[in-house]
Coordinates of C-alpha atoms in Angstrom, one line a residue:
X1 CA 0.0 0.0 0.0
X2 CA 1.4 3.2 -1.3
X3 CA 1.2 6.0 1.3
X4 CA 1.3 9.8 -0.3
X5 CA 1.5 12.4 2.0
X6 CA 1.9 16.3 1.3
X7 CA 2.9 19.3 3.6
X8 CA 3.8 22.9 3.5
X9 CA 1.1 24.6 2.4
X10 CA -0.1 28.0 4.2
X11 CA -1.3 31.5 3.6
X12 CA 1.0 34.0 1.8
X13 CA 0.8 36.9 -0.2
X14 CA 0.6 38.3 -3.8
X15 CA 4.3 37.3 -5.1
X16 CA 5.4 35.4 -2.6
X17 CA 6.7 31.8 -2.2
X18 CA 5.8 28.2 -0.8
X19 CA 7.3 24.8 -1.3
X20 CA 5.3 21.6 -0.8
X21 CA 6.0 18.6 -0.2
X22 CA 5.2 14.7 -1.4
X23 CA 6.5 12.0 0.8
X24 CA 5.8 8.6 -0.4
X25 CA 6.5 5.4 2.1
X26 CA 8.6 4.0 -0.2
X27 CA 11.0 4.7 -3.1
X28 CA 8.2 4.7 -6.0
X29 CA 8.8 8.1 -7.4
X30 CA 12.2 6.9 -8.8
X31 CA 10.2 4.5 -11.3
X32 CA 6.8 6.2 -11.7
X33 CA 5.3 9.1 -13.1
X34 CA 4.0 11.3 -10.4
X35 CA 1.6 14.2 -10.5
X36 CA 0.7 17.6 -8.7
X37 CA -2.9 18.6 -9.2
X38 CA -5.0 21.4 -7.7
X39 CA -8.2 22.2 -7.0
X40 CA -10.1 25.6 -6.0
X41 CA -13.3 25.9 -4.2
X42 CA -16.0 24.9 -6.9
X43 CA -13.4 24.2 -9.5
X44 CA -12.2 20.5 -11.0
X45 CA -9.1 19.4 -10.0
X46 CA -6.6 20.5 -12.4
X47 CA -3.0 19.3 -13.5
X48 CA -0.5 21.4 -12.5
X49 CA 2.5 19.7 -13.7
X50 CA 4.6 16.3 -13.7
X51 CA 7.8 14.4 -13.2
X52 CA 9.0 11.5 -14.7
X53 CA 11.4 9.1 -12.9
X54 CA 14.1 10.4 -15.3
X55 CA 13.5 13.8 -14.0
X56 CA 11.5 14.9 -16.9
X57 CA 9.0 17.7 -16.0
X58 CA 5.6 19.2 -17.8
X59 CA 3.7 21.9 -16.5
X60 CA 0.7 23.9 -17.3
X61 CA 0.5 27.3 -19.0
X62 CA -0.8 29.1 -16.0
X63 CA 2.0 27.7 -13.6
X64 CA 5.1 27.5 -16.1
X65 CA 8.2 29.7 -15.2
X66 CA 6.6 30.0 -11.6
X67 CA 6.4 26.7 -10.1
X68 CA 9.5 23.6 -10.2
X69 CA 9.1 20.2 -9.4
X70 CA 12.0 18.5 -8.0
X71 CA 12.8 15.0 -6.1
X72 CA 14.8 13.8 -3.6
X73 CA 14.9 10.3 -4.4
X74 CA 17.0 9.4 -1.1
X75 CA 13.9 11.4 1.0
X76 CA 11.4 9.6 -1.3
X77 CA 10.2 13.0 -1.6
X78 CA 8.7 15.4 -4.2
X79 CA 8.7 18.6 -4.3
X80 CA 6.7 21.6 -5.7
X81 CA 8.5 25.5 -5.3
X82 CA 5.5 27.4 -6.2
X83 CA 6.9 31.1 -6.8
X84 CA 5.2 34.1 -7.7
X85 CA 2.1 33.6 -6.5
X86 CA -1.3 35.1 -7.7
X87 CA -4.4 34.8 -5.7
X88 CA -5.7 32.6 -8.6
X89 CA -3.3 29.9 -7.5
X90 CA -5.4 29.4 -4.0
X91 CA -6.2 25.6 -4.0
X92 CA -5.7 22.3 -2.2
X93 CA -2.7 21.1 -4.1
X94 CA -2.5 17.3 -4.4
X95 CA 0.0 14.9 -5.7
X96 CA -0.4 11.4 -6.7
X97 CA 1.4 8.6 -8.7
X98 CA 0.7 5.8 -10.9
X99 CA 2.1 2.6 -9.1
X100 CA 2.2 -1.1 -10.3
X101 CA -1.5 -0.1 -12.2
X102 CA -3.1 2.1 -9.4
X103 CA -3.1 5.8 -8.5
X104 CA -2.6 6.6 -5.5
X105 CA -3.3 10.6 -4.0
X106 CA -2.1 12.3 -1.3
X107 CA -4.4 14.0 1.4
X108 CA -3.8 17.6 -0.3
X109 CA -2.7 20.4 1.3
X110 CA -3.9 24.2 1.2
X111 CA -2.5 27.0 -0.5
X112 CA -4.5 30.4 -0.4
X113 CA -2.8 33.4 -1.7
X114 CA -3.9 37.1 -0.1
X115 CA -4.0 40.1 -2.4

């Protein structure tokens, strides 16, 4: 069983900075494709970008040049440097990752942006 959990979300203004992160209970980001998703209050979840296990990285339009994704595959950890910050980025941010067949997600964590 594949455990996802995410931290360091938090309040923060207009142009500022967070960086949240993935911890997985084992070393499955090194051979998956992982995922960070958002979601707003009354919006779908949306893709936010992705990492492959050869370090590969998409994002969407509204995030790229503002947010990274990075790993740490001795932490088992992912990470997502969300920079810049608009109030339009306020959302749970999730991450989640395709293992052996099933997707697993994370319990989110909350990111609201003040203007």
């Amino acid at each position: 069983q594949v455990q996802l959990v995410e931290s360091g979300g938090g309040l923060v203004q207009a142009g500022g900075s967070l960086r949240l992160s993935c911890a997985a209970s084992g070393s499955i980001f090194s051979r998956n494709v992982m995922g960070w998703y958002r979601q707003a209050l009354g919006k779908q979840r949306e893709l936010v970008g992705t990492m492959t296990s050869s370090f590969s990285t998409n994002y969407a339009d509204s995030v790229k040049g503002r947010f990274t994704i990075s790993r740490d595959n001795a932490k088992n950890t992912v990470y997502l440097l969300l920079n810049s910050l608009k109030p339009e980025d306020t959302a749970i941010y999730y991450c989640n990752v395709m293992h052996m067949g099933q997707l697993y997600w994370g319990q989110g964590t909350q990111v609201t942006v003040s203007s």
